[in-house]
Short mmCIF file of C-alpha atoms and ligand atoms in Angstrom, two decimals:
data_model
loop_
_atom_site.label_atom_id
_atom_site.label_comp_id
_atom_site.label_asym_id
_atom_site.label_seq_id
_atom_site.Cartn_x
_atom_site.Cartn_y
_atom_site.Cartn_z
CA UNK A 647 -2.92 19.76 0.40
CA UNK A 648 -6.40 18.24 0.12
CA UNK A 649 -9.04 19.41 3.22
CA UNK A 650 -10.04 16.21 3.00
CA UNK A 651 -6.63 14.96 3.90
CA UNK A 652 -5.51 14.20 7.39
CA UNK A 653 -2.96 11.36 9.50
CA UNK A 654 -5.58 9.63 12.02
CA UNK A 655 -3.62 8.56 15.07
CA UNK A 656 -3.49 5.85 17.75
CA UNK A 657 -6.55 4.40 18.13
CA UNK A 658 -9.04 5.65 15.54
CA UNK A 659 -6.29 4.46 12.82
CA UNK A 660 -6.96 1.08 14.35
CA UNK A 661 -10.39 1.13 14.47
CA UNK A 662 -10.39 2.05 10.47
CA UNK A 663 -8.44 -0.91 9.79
CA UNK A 664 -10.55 -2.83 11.88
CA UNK A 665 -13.60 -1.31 10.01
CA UNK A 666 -11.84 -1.51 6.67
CA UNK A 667 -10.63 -5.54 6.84
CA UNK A 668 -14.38 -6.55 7.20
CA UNK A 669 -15.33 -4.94 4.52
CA UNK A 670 -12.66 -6.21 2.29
CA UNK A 671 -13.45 -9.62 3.49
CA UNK A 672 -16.66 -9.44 2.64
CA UNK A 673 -15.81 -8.43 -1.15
CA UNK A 674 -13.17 -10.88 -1.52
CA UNK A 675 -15.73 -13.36 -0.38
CA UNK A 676 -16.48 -15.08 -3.52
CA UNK A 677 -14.28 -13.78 -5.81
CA UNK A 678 -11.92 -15.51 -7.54
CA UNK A 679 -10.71 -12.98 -9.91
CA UNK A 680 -7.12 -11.44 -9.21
CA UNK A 681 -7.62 -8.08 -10.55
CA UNK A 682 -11.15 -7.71 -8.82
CA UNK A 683 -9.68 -8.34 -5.89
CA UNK A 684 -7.32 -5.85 -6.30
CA UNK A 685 -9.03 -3.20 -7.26
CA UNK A 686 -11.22 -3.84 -4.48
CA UNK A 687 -9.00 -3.54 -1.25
CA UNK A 688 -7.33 -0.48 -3.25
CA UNK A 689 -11.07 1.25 -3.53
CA UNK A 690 -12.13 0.40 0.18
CA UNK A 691 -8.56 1.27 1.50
CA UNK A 692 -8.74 4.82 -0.98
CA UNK A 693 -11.69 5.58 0.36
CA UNK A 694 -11.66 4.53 4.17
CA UNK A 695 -8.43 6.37 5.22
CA UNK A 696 -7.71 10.20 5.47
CA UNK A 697 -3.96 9.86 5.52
CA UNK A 698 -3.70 8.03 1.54
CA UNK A 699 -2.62 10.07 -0.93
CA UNK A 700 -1.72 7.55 -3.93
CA UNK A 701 -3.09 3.64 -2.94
CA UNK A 702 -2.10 1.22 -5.25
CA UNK A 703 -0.47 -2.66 -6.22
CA UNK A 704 1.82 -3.24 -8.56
CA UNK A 705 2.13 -6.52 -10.06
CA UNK A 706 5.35 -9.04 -10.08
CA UNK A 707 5.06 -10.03 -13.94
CA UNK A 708 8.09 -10.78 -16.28
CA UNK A 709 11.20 -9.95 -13.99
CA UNK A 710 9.80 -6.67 -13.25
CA UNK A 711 7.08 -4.89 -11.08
CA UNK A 712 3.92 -3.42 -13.21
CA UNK A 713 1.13 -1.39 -12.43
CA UNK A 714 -2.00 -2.83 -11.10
CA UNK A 715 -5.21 -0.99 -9.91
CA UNK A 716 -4.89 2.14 -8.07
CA UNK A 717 -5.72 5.37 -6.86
CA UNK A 718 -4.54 8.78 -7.06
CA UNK A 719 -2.32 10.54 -9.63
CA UNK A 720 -0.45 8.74 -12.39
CA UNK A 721 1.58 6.34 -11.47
CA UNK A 722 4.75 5.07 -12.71
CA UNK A 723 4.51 2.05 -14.98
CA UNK A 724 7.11 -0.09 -14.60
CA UNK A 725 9.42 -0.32 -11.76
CA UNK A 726 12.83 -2.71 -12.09
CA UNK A 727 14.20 -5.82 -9.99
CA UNK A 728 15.27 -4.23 -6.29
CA UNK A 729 14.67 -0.27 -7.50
CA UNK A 730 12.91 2.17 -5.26
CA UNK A 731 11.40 1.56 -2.03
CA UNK A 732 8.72 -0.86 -4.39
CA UNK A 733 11.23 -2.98 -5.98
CA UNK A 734 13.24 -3.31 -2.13
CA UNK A 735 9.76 -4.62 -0.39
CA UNK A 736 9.81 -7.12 -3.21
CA UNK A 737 13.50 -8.12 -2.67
CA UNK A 738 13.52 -8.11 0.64
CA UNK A 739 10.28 -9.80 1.17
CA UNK A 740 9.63 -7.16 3.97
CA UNK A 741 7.25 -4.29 4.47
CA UNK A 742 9.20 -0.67 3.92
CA UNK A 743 8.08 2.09 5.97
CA UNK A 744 9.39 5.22 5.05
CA UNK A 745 8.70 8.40 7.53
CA UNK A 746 10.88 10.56 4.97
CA UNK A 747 10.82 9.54 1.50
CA UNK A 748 13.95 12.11 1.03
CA UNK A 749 15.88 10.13 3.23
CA UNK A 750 15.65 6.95 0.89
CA UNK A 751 18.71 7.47 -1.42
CA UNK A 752 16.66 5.16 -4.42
CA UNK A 753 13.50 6.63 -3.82
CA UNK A 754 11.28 7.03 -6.99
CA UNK A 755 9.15 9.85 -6.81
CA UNK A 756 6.20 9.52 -9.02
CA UNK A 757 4.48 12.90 -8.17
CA UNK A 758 6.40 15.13 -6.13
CA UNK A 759 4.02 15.71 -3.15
CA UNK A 760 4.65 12.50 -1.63
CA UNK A 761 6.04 12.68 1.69
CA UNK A 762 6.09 9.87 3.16
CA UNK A 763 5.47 6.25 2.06
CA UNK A 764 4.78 2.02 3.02
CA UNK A 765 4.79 -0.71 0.98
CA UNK A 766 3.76 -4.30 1.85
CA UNK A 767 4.88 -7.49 0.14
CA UNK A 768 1.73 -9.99 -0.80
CA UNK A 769 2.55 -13.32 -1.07
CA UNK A 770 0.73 -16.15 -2.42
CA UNK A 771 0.04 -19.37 -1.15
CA UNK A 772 3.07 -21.29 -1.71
CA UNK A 773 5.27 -17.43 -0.20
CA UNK A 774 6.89 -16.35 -3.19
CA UNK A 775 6.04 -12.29 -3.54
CA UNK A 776 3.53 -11.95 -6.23
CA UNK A 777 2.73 -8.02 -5.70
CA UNK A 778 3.64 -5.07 -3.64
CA UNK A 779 1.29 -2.83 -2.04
CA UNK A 780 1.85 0.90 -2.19
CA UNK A 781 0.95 4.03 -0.38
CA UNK A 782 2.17 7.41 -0.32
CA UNK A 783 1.25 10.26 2.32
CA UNK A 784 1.06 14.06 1.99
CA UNK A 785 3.18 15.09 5.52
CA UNK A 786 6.16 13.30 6.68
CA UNK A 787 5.73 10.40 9.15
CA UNK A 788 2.09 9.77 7.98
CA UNK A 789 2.95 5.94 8.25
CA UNK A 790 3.35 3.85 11.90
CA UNK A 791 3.22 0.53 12.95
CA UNK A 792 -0.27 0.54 13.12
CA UNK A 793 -0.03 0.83 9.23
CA UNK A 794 2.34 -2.27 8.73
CA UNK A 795 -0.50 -4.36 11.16
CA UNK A 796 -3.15 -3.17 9.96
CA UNK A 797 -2.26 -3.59 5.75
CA UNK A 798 -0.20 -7.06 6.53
CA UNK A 799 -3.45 -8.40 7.94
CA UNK A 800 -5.23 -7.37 4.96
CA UNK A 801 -2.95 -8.10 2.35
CA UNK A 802 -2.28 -11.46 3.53
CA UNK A 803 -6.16 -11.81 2.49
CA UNK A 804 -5.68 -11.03 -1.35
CA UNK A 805 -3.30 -13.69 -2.65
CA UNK A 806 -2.57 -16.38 0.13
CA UNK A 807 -5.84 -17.87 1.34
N1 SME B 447 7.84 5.62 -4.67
C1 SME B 447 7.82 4.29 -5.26
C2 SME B 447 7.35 4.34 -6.70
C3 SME B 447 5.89 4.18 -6.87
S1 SME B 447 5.02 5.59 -6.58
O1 SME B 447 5.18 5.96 -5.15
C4 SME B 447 3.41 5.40 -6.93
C5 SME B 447 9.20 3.67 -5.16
O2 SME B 447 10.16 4.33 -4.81
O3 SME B 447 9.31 2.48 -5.44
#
């Protein structure tokens, strides 16, 4: 595991999102372009919190999800309609927070490290999912509530305003 890695708790994970959702605002400010957009919440979020192992969208484009900018190891390309804890956010419409990524049966493990996991549906303007939002942790449990706040807020930046 990375010394650099570590799960912030309770109140200073707040105050990163805090910190992190003005700074994203301020890029997206003026940019029109999807993928810079992207890449930019992925890069602030990367960077900003100790507990984010792999950070990364992927993209709702011909009946399946694809890869969109991201951080961290390889990730799978190409993820089906309703597979994996990706392709259920996208279904479902609602954000998955996994404590144990073992104790999701469809669970698709891209590098084998990851412990723990949330992704967060983005919608556009008009609701319809356009992307998921993925993050993996290193220890079990890395992901709280204060995760789904804190990423809905700033995912519901990228696509819908
Ligand atoms: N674990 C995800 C696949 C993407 S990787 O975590 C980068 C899933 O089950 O959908």
């Amino acid at each position: 595991m990375s010394d650099f890695y570590r799960v912030p708790e309770g109140e200073e994970k707040r105050n990163l999102y805090q910190e992190a959702e003005v700074r994203i605002a301020g890029l997206l400010c003026g940019e029109p372009d999807p993928v810079a957009r992207m890449a930019g919440v992925v890069a602030v979020l990367h960077g900003a919190m100790p507990h984010f192992f792999w950070t990364g969208f992927y993209r709702v484009s011909g009946g399946s999800l694809v890869i969109g900018p991201y951080q961290g190891t390889p990730g799978c390309g190409r993820i089906a309609w309703g597979k994996g804890v990706c392709g259920t956010a996208w279904v479902r419409g609602e954000t998955q927070v996994l404590r144990d990524v073992h104790d999701f049966p469809g669970h698709i493990a891209c590098d084998a490290r990851s412990a723990s996991e949330i992704v967060v549906p983005v919608f556009d303007r008009a609701g319809a999912v356009v992307a998921v939002f993925d993050v993996d942790g290193l220890e079990v449990g890395a992901f709280d509530a204060e995760d789904r706040v804190g990423l809905e807020r700033i995912l519901n930046m990228v696509f819908s305003r």
